[in-house]
């Protein structure tokens, strides 16, 4: 056997939507109900394990044979479920070549040899669900629509907590078997349709490393998590009681009741969103100001991440499955479970003291020593992630990676010089824009903030709206300053502005003339209904069914099919600066992957944006880790990179 296409139907009382597949399979009642498979492209077979059928020996052997190519849509689910099933049924995982004996990865089938049709779809800019990919490709054999109801019936406990067995609904079970069989057929049809656009082996190697990081997981301080959940409960009860006392509302958590109360007291507002409440607080009189402050504290949602950790943590105290490979069009990861990509910042100088109080569940001391209990809990979320006993975290990240990449790509020499000399890009940008020296905490230091907001908002064609979205007004800039700031930044960065429009012309010509074009070392080609952008690494970005269309202002634009903000498959529009943003972020992602491959012999437990977190054994050199991470890939000659790092007994922002 050379290839094996798989799909599982499973049962567990753990809610997969609030946890991860790793926690899901640890439930004592976890079971595989159906295994649909096709060996070497042959007819699909369904093994009915729920009714006593046995998985053929050659299939079990193939699961642990790295030379057999296993395919599934969202293959992580199948691989982790089968790892647990094999262990429980006494089959060896044969993981000698996967990881060190004490590495938590050893509990799962080696991802080498596993391939994911969902990753293949994502690589080509297609949706991330089997149903939607089938529809987007117009497959003859698409996923059956009865699936959701059947999964609710057979795969999760009923409302009374009991499990429904096949014998309780034979006709439904027969349909469920057909559903499982069709899923394998649909996955195989997707593979066949995409065969002319294979995923490069380098990307599969990155996927296998991603799976290893997900398998390893990251440690959770469960004492801190339990203490935080308990303190949050008491804090919310107290805040709610104080709000009820001030407003006499039955439910001060109700947005509508609160808006009505504010209106009755002379303060009209359409929303109680974070930005709007902050704006209202500037002028609100008492007692409205106190009510809004309490409401703001009560609405702080980041503490819910403690509950997410509690739901997802495995028996060994580690959270797994936090990263979805190729979760974004650029190839960047998407967060799952506790969403490490959007953790709150920590700015408290006495982080360790606050942490020890929360670990002890000392609500009274936290309330006495700090202005806002919810804010303390929010700032401590990162610190709930801890290394294994006897180890420490090394946290290393790239310095201004996107600013470096766009300067290198565009050939903006003054920016390259700033990085070569190790200077502050925000000061340098302000200096270039305003024609005066700017030093942080020194001469013209007040201009650094303008340089920073311009750098963050304007690199990809942004204008006044982008500055406002980045918080320019809240930072103290005046409305009349914004347009001159945009003009000053663009004047200071002519090569970047040139890059935007040369990319725009190259994409437009590639799509309209169906010809290959190139600019700044980036290649644009259209073939078989796809626009491909070939990056310096050789990896390609894909845009489905591109054409020249009309933008929202009535001008021409490149449009393509993609998933919109409402998660619908729809026609999207783009233009030069937006494509440049995709390209720069994709190159930055490839640099991170290169660094992670260079560090793969270290125990990487997580990565967040342009940062890598690993568990370091005593004696490991942080300097050596940063040196490896900061190496320039061979395909990016001339790009100046720098990685900085720090050691810490728990995760935090340094």
XYZ file of C-alpha atoms in Angstrom:
654
model
C 0.000 0.000 0.000
C 1.325 3.436 -1.004
C -1.549 5.786 -0.142
C -4.424 5.686 2.310
C -7.328 8.176 2.333
C -9.187 8.316 5.651
C -12.202 9.768 7.407
C -13.464 9.032 10.922
C -16.742 9.414 12.787
C -16.200 9.436 16.552
C -17.928 9.781 19.900
C -16.859 11.679 23.040
C -18.668 13.497 25.826
C -16.019 16.267 25.678
C -17.299 19.255 23.689
C -14.927 19.546 20.726
C -16.089 23.120 20.089
C -14.802 24.248 23.511
C -11.701 22.089 23.665
C -9.246 20.461 21.273
C -9.035 17.044 19.666
C -6.241 16.223 22.140
C -8.550 16.743 25.137
C -11.471 15.202 23.231
C -9.736 11.820 22.850
C -8.751 11.700 26.534
C -12.365 11.255 27.589
C -12.885 7.702 28.928
C -15.888 7.313 26.620
C -14.023 8.383 23.468
C -14.599 5.877 20.686
C -14.198 5.548 16.933
C -17.555 4.653 15.395
C -16.779 4.469 11.684
C -13.568 4.380 9.666
C -13.937 5.119 5.972
C -10.847 4.456 3.890
C -9.514 3.935 0.392
C -6.225 2.176 -0.256
C -4.278 3.309 -3.326
C -7.308 5.087 -4.779
C -9.489 1.976 -4.748
C -13.133 1.653 -3.782
C -14.013 3.240 -0.448
C -14.594 0.811 2.415
C -16.347 1.589 5.714
C -15.353 -0.263 8.879
C -18.258 -0.208 11.369
C -16.368 -0.374 14.673
C -19.487 0.572 16.620
C -21.039 -2.737 15.532
C -18.001 -4.934 16.070
C -16.197 -4.818 12.736
C -12.385 -4.877 12.843
C -9.899 -2.579 11.116
C -7.901 -4.694 8.613
C -4.351 -5.461 9.677
C -2.863 -3.869 6.555
C -4.638 -0.592 7.398
C -3.308 -0.617 10.972
C 0.186 -1.320 9.661
C -0.129 1.573 7.181
C -1.038 4.000 9.988
C 2.357 3.526 11.633
C 4.368 3.237 8.395
C 5.955 6.576 7.443
C 6.390 5.354 3.860
C 2.602 5.122 3.375
C 1.102 8.503 2.501
C -1.985 9.087 4.672
C -4.531 11.688 3.492
C -7.455 13.224 5.358
C -9.284 16.557 5.451
C -8.067 18.179 8.689
C -5.693 15.239 9.106
C -4.747 16.291 12.638
C -8.137 15.045 13.843
C -7.741 11.608 12.265
C -4.113 11.247 13.360
C -4.760 12.167 17.014
C -7.929 10.057 17.251
C -6.177 7.046 15.743
C -3.178 7.567 18.055
C -5.482 7.224 21.068
C -7.377 4.262 19.593
C -4.142 2.393 18.810
C -2.794 3.021 22.318
C -5.999 1.865 23.988
C -6.083 -1.259 21.889
C -2.473 -2.214 22.582
C -0.897 -1.337 19.228
C 2.592 0.260 19.257
C 2.904 3.738 17.702
C 6.460 3.011 16.438
C 7.669 6.512 17.260
C 11.362 5.827 17.722
C 12.303 8.418 15.098
C 9.728 11.034 16.091
C 11.026 12.633 19.283
C 13.110 12.124 22.405
C 11.721 9.482 24.798
C 10.636 12.099 27.363
C 9.041 14.402 24.767
C 5.222 14.606 25.067
C 5.087 14.236 21.259
C 5.741 10.527 21.729
C 2.098 9.971 22.672
C 0.944 10.580 19.073
C 1.547 9.049 15.659
C 4.489 10.607 13.874
C 3.054 13.207 11.451
C 5.690 12.266 8.875
C 3.772 10.502 6.135
C 0.528 12.352 6.935
C -0.870 14.906 4.508
C -3.873 17.182 4.910
C -6.316 17.967 2.094
C -7.468 21.034 4.062
C -3.896 22.406 3.981
C -3.776 21.723 0.236
C -7.048 23.637 -0.204
C -5.790 26.520 1.950
C -2.531 26.668 -0.015
C -4.607 27.334 -3.127
C -6.807 29.977 -1.505
C -9.839 27.691 -1.153
C -12.183 27.457 1.874
C -11.248 25.549 5.033
C -14.306 23.258 5.236
C -14.911 20.080 3.233
C -18.429 21.188 2.305
C -17.323 24.612 1.064
C -14.317 23.290 -0.884
C -16.568 20.791 -2.659
C -18.988 23.586 -3.553
C -16.221 25.971 -4.677
C -14.758 23.303 -6.968
C -18.193 22.180 -8.227
C -17.473 18.522 -7.441
C -19.900 15.829 -8.574
C -19.581 14.015 -5.240
C -20.006 16.606 -2.507
C -20.380 16.216 1.238
C -23.870 15.011 2.212
C -26.002 17.646 3.921
C -27.473 15.261 6.531
C -24.166 15.155 8.401
C -24.804 17.750 11.131
C -27.986 16.101 12.368
C -26.402 12.620 12.327
C -23.337 13.858 14.222
C -25.591 15.449 16.855
C -27.459 12.142 17.175
C -24.602 9.618 17.271
C -21.408 11.526 18.165
C -22.383 13.559 21.241
C -24.459 12.748 24.328
C -28.186 13.464 24.130
C -29.835 16.146 26.257
C -30.308 13.528 28.977
C -26.582 12.710 28.851
C -27.038 9.283 27.307
C -25.365 7.918 24.193
C -27.473 6.793 21.213
C -26.320 3.504 19.699
C -26.734 2.284 16.085
C -29.426 -0.186 17.116
C -31.623 2.659 18.381
C -31.992 4.116 14.868
C -30.941 1.583 12.160
C -32.057 3.768 9.239
C -30.145 6.786 10.558
C -27.103 4.597 11.110
C -27.217 3.355 7.498
C -27.311 6.990 6.344
C -24.410 7.767 8.674
C -22.330 5.023 7.061
C -23.115 6.499 3.645
C -22.132 9.935 4.958
C -18.761 8.599 6.138
C -18.157 6.900 2.790
C -19.070 10.054 0.846
C -16.623 12.165 2.898
C -13.750 9.960 1.738
C -14.977 10.155 -1.859
C -15.186 13.959 -1.638
C -11.691 14.221 -0.166
C -10.307 12.024 -2.953
C -12.141 14.124 -5.579
C -10.548 17.273 -4.134
C -7.107 15.663 -4.341
C -7.730 14.695 -7.950
C -8.939 18.175 -8.891
C -5.938 19.867 -7.227
C -3.327 17.425 -8.469
C -1.932 19.839 -11.079
C -1.072 22.298 -8.274
C 0.872 20.241 -5.713
C 1.960 21.629 -2.363
C 5.781 21.917 -2.275
C 7.617 19.407 -0.120
C 9.089 22.271 1.919
C 5.566 23.297 2.961
C 4.748 19.708 3.955
C 7.922 19.705 6.050
C 6.672 22.891 7.746
C 3.302 21.203 8.332
C 4.968 18.227 9.987
C 6.906 20.563 12.301
C 3.653 22.406 13.066
C 2.027 19.110 14.012
C 4.948 18.266 16.286
C 4.558 21.626 18.065
C 0.805 21.011 18.444
C 1.495 17.486 19.758
C 4.033 18.766 22.288
C 1.717 21.453 23.609
C 2.560 24.032 26.245
C 2.338 23.695 30.023
C -0.431 25.374 32.006
C -0.191 26.515 35.623
C -3.496 24.987 36.717
C -3.163 26.458 40.222
C -3.023 29.957 38.725
C -5.901 29.181 36.348
C -8.147 27.913 39.160
C -7.212 30.894 41.347
C -7.987 33.326 38.520
C -11.357 31.716 37.771
C -12.309 31.874 41.458
C -11.201 35.509 41.843
C -12.969 36.481 38.624
C -16.212 34.955 39.915
C -16.046 36.970 43.140
C -15.013 40.113 41.284
C -17.909 39.851 38.832
C -20.393 39.280 41.649
C -19.105 42.366 43.470
C -19.019 44.564 40.346
C -22.547 43.473 39.424
C -23.820 44.234 42.924
C -22.241 47.709 42.848
C -23.750 48.405 39.440
C -27.185 47.269 40.644
C -26.848 49.554 43.624
C -25.976 52.547 41.425
C -28.483 51.907 38.624
C -31.257 49.820 40.246
C -31.219 47.659 37.093
C -32.272 44.003 37.294
C -29.437 42.984 34.979
C -26.670 45.599 34.564
C -24.915 43.142 32.214
C -27.687 43.757 29.676
C -26.441 46.149 26.990
C -29.967 47.363 26.234
C -30.857 47.960 29.895
C -27.598 49.869 30.408
C -28.092 52.000 27.275
C -31.652 52.822 28.362
C -30.442 53.785 31.849
C -27.704 56.028 30.458
C -30.201 57.680 28.094
C -32.632 58.281 30.950
C -29.787 60.042 32.758
C -28.904 62.263 29.813
C -26.209 60.207 28.065
C -27.183 58.856 24.635
C -25.020 56.187 22.977
C -25.566 53.669 20.195
C -23.002 51.240 21.496
C -21.154 50.200 24.643
C -18.091 49.045 22.742
C -14.651 49.510 24.269
C -13.708 52.586 22.196
C -17.070 54.297 22.664
C -17.048 53.806 26.454
C -13.495 55.213 26.622
C -14.708 58.265 24.694
C -17.775 58.714 26.921
C -15.607 58.577 30.047
C -13.811 61.770 28.992
C -16.879 63.933 29.629
C -19.358 61.832 31.630
C -20.376 63.352 34.999
C -20.869 61.341 38.186
C -22.485 58.928 38.854
C -22.477 58.057 35.137
C -18.685 57.989 35.066
C -18.518 55.446 37.908
C -21.159 53.302 36.186
C -19.204 53.315 32.916
C -15.956 52.400 34.709
C -17.667 49.466 36.436
C -19.319 48.451 33.165
C -15.929 48.566 31.430
C -14.394 46.296 34.058
C -17.325 43.891 33.967
C -17.188 43.686 30.166
C -13.508 42.663 30.109
C -13.656 39.415 28.175
C -9.971 38.440 28.159
C -10.350 36.584 31.482
C -12.448 34.020 29.586
C -9.151 32.634 28.357
C -8.620 31.067 31.783
C -11.802 29.065 31.247
C -10.595 28.154 27.745
C -7.374 26.810 29.314
C -9.381 24.834 31.853
C -11.503 23.325 29.072
C -8.585 22.430 26.805
C -5.846 21.307 29.219
C -4.883 17.641 28.883
C -4.301 15.193 31.734
C -0.565 15.948 31.812
C -1.182 19.676 32.340
C -0.469 20.782 28.772
C -2.701 22.555 26.260
C -2.378 21.225 22.724
C -3.716 22.076 19.307
C -3.337 25.863 19.646
C -2.178 26.444 16.056
C -3.877 25.931 12.721
C -1.349 25.596 9.942
C -2.091 27.784 6.920
C -5.014 29.418 8.697
C -4.612 32.609 6.617
C -4.212 33.272 2.903
C -0.582 34.321 3.383
C 0.232 30.969 4.986
C 0.346 32.387 8.495
C -1.091 30.400 11.368
C -4.500 30.943 12.922
C -5.008 30.546 16.662
C -7.217 27.872 18.176
C -8.460 27.122 21.702
C -6.865 29.802 23.906
C -5.887 31.970 20.903
C -2.272 32.787 21.761
C -2.212 35.330 18.921
C -4.336 37.852 20.835
C -3.259 37.604 24.452
C -3.375 40.873 26.455
C -0.108 42.677 27.143
C 1.430 42.689 30.614
C 2.775 46.019 31.924
C 2.704 45.452 35.697
C 6.092 46.016 37.368
C 5.200 43.571 40.167
C 4.038 40.700 37.957
C 5.419 37.969 40.218
C 3.721 39.366 43.329
C 0.348 39.627 41.594
C 0.840 36.142 40.214
C 1.520 34.653 43.656
C -1.616 36.305 45.098
C -3.814 34.925 42.328
C -2.253 31.459 42.653
C -3.214 31.598 46.348
C -6.754 32.710 45.443
C -6.246 35.776 47.655
C -9.074 37.954 46.353
C -8.985 40.430 49.252
C -5.297 41.264 48.734
C -5.722 41.642 44.982
C -8.670 43.987 45.503
C -6.750 45.961 48.149
C -3.488 46.357 46.218
C -4.747 46.986 42.697
C -7.221 49.414 41.138
C -8.861 46.840 38.872
C -9.097 43.121 39.592
C -10.176 42.275 36.001
C -7.131 44.149 34.684
C -4.799 42.176 36.976
C -6.297 38.892 35.773
C -6.016 40.063 32.179
C -2.327 40.936 32.519
C -1.567 37.566 34.150
C -3.020 35.427 31.350
C 0.334 34.967 29.611
C 1.933 33.882 32.884
C -0.418 30.901 33.110
C 1.754 29.265 30.420
C 4.773 27.584 32.011
C 7.669 25.280 31.028
C 8.177 21.710 32.185
C 9.782 21.231 35.617
C 13.527 21.864 35.510
C 13.298 23.911 32.327
C 12.842 27.576 31.493
C 11.252 29.416 28.612
C 13.405 31.085 25.989
C 11.321 33.667 24.124
C 12.925 35.011 20.950
C 11.399 37.313 18.366
C 12.309 39.244 15.251
C 12.866 42.973 15.500
C 10.494 44.959 13.218
C 10.246 42.066 10.757
C 7.647 43.544 8.372
C 9.387 46.936 8.316
C 12.641 45.176 7.420
C 11.044 43.031 4.723
C 9.257 45.881 2.949
C 12.420 48.035 3.030
C 14.431 45.157 1.529
C 11.792 44.354 -1.078
C 11.302 47.972 -2.150
C 14.987 48.915 -1.975
C 14.329 51.824 0.418
C 17.969 52.460 1.249
C 17.636 54.892 4.152
C 15.515 52.336 6.008
C 18.034 49.590 5.275
C 20.722 51.844 6.745
C 18.649 52.353 9.925
C 18.484 48.592 10.438
C 22.169 48.125 9.591
C 23.081 50.624 12.300
C 20.653 49.152 14.839
C 18.686 52.376 15.198
C 15.034 52.919 16.180
C 12.863 52.826 13.017
C 10.140 55.016 14.572
C 12.618 57.797 15.406
C 14.282 57.443 12.018
C 10.948 57.559 10.226
C 9.901 60.704 12.094
C 13.291 62.261 11.344
C 12.941 61.453 7.637
C 9.368 62.795 7.558
C 9.971 66.057 9.392
C 13.591 66.776 8.459
C 14.866 67.083 12.016
C 16.798 64.728 14.330
C 14.508 62.629 16.550
C 15.700 60.693 19.587
C 13.653 58.541 21.909
C 13.434 60.414 25.242
C 15.673 63.085 23.699
C 15.674 65.841 21.096
C 12.308 66.091 19.312
C 11.267 62.931 21.156
C 7.599 63.961 20.904
C 7.756 63.271 17.152
C 8.564 59.580 17.676
C 4.886 58.816 18.373
C 3.956 60.286 14.990
C 6.649 58.202 13.354
C 5.348 55.092 15.091
C 1.705 55.553 14.156
C 2.730 56.335 10.555
C 4.891 53.207 10.375
C 2.129 50.978 11.719
C -0.689 52.401 9.599
C 0.719 53.577 6.283
C 3.010 50.840 4.919
C 0.324 49.241 2.761
C -1.398 52.208 1.146
C -3.255 53.319 4.254
C -4.387 56.925 4.532
C -6.317 58.997 7.084
C -8.768 56.169 7.774
C -5.917 53.763 8.557
C -4.397 56.256 11.001
C -7.745 56.602 12.777
C -8.251 52.831 12.874
C -4.792 52.512 14.455
C -5.862 54.918 17.210
C -4.209 58.138 16.034
C -6.890 60.393 17.532
C -6.832 58.532 20.856
C -3.040 58.945 20.921
C -3.455 62.719 20.841
C -3.081 63.553 17.136
C -5.450 66.183 15.741
C -7.725 65.565 12.751
C -5.983 68.276 10.707
C -2.596 66.586 11.266
C -3.535 63.293 9.670
C -3.468 64.062 5.935
C -0.117 65.923 6.168
C 1.222 62.931 8.121
C 0.195 60.587 5.278
C 1.818 62.873 2.708
C 5.004 63.207 4.764
C 5.353 59.417 5.150
C 4.830 58.769 1.453
C 7.297 61.504 0.499
C 9.851 59.960 2.870
C 9.329 56.475 1.384
C 9.195 56.889 -2.413
C 10.526 53.392 -3.145
C 7.774 51.754 -1.081
C 5.118 53.846 -2.849
C 6.707 52.802 -6.159
C 6.547 49.145 -5.065
C 2.773 49.404 -4.450
C 1.999 50.616 -7.948
C 4.500 48.448 -9.787
C 2.928 45.424 -8.107
C -0.503 46.781 -9.066
C 0.563 47.062 -12.721
C 2.203 43.631 -12.706
C -0.886 41.922 -11.261
C -3.250 43.771 -13.598
C -1.233 42.813 -16.656
C -0.893 39.193 -15.537
C -4.669 38.903 -15.092
C -5.803 40.900 -18.135
C -3.256 39.488 -20.608
C -2.902 36.028 -19.039
C 0.845 36.459 -19.203
C 3.704 36.138 -16.724
C 4.986 39.395 -15.217
C 7.639 40.194 -12.646
C 8.713 43.081 -10.436
C 11.024 43.365 -7.403
C 11.844 39.664 -7.648
C 8.170 38.659 -7.319
C 6.586 36.715 -10.204
C 2.894 36.883 -11.176
C 1.283 34.223 -13.378
C -2.246 33.238 -14.388
C -3.032 29.646 -15.286
C -6.137 27.487 -15.258
C -8.256 30.062 -13.474
C -5.684 30.919 -10.781
C -3.430 33.897 -10.100
C -0.160 32.787 -8.545
C 2.327 35.094 -6.818
C 5.711 33.396 -6.499
C 7.640 34.610 -3.447
C 11.437 34.730 -3.071
C 11.272 31.461 -1.096
C 9.616 29.726 -4.062
C 6.320 29.345 -2.229
C 3.268 30.652 -4.090
C 0.235 32.622 -2.996
C -2.938 31.676 -4.871
C -6.034 33.683 -5.819
C -8.988 31.811 -7.323
C -10.671 32.924 -10.579
C -9.082 36.397 -10.844
C -10.468 39.032 -13.163
C -10.522 42.774 -13.710
C -13.593 44.181 -11.986
C -14.908 47.361 -10.457
C -14.026 48.554 -6.985
C -16.321 50.262 -4.472
C -15.386 53.690 -5.878
C -16.237 52.827 -9.471
C -12.635 52.352 -10.619
C -11.005 49.141 -11.865
C -9.687 46.557 -9.443
C -8.435 43.002 -9.362
C -11.142 40.709 -7.996
C -10.959 37.040 -7.030
C -12.965 34.421 -5.148
C -12.234 34.051 -1.450
C -13.751 33.819 2.009
C -15.133 37.175 3.144
C -15.508 38.580 6.671
C -18.863 36.790 7.008
C -17.065 33.494 6.177
C -18.901 33.228 2.864
C -17.328 32.242 -0.451
C -17.605 35.480 -2.401
C -15.826 37.768 -4.860
C -13.272 40.013 -3.137
C -11.374 42.998 -4.488
C -7.754 44.012 -4.100
C -5.139 46.385 -5.470
C -1.399 47.001 -5.401
C -0.829 48.023 -1.770
C -3.051 45.186 -0.512
C -1.129 42.656 -2.604
C 2.094 44.139 -1.197
C 0.719 43.578 2.310
C 0.004 39.925 1.444
C 3.484 39.547 -0.051
C 5.335 41.159 2.884
C 3.397 39.164 5.474
C 3.936 35.972 3.476
C 7.700 36.600 3.235
C 7.769 37.328 7.000
C 5.964 34.044 7.558
C 8.526 32.189 5.417
C 11.348 33.748 7.458
C 9.680 32.532 10.668
C 9.382 29.040 9.163
C 13.060 29.095 8.214
C 13.935 30.050 11.800
C 11.680 27.345 13.257
C 13.310 24.719 11.030
C 16.714 25.933 12.256
C 15.450 25.450 15.834
C 13.522 22.224 15.296
C 15.963 20.221 17.435
C 14.947 22.503 20.333
C 11.641 21.957 22.130
C 9.480 24.617 20.457
C 6.207 24.810 22.386
C 4.570 27.834 20.761
C 4.984 30.700 18.319
C 3.084 33.974 18.351
C 3.257 36.260 15.305
C 7.050 36.690 14.853
C 8.017 35.151 18.191
C 9.134 31.623 19.090
C 8.780 30.115 22.579
C 10.823 27.068 23.484
C 11.589 25.031 26.589
C 15.285 25.264 27.388
C 17.280 22.692 29.283
C 19.864 23.934 31.826
C 22.987 25.009 29.981
C 21.232 25.922 26.733
C 22.434 29.249 25.337
C 19.881 32.004 24.703
C 22.472 33.808 22.594
C 22.850 30.740 20.360
C 19.071 30.475 19.958
C 18.803 34.139 18.902
C 21.733 33.740 16.516
C 20.079 30.782 14.811
C 16.749 32.539 14.644
C 18.265 35.682 13.151
C 19.992 33.956 10.218
C 18.983 35.315 6.819
C 17.545 32.625 4.503
C 19.613 31.948 1.355
C 16.749 33.214 -0.805
C 16.742 36.650 0.916
C 20.269 37.902 0.324
C 20.705 41.456 1.610
C 17.805 41.287 4.065
C 18.977 42.450 7.489
C 17.416 40.418 10.320
C 17.815 40.578 14.069
C 16.337 38.361 16.772
C 16.296 39.278 20.449
C 15.298 37.073 23.353
C 14.958 36.586 27.075
C 14.644 33.751 29.573
C 11.645 33.565 31.883
C 10.082 31.055 34.328
C 6.653 31.770 32.796
C 5.469 33.327 29.549
C 5.295 37.115 29.492
C 6.154 40.115 27.379
C 9.611 41.318 28.393
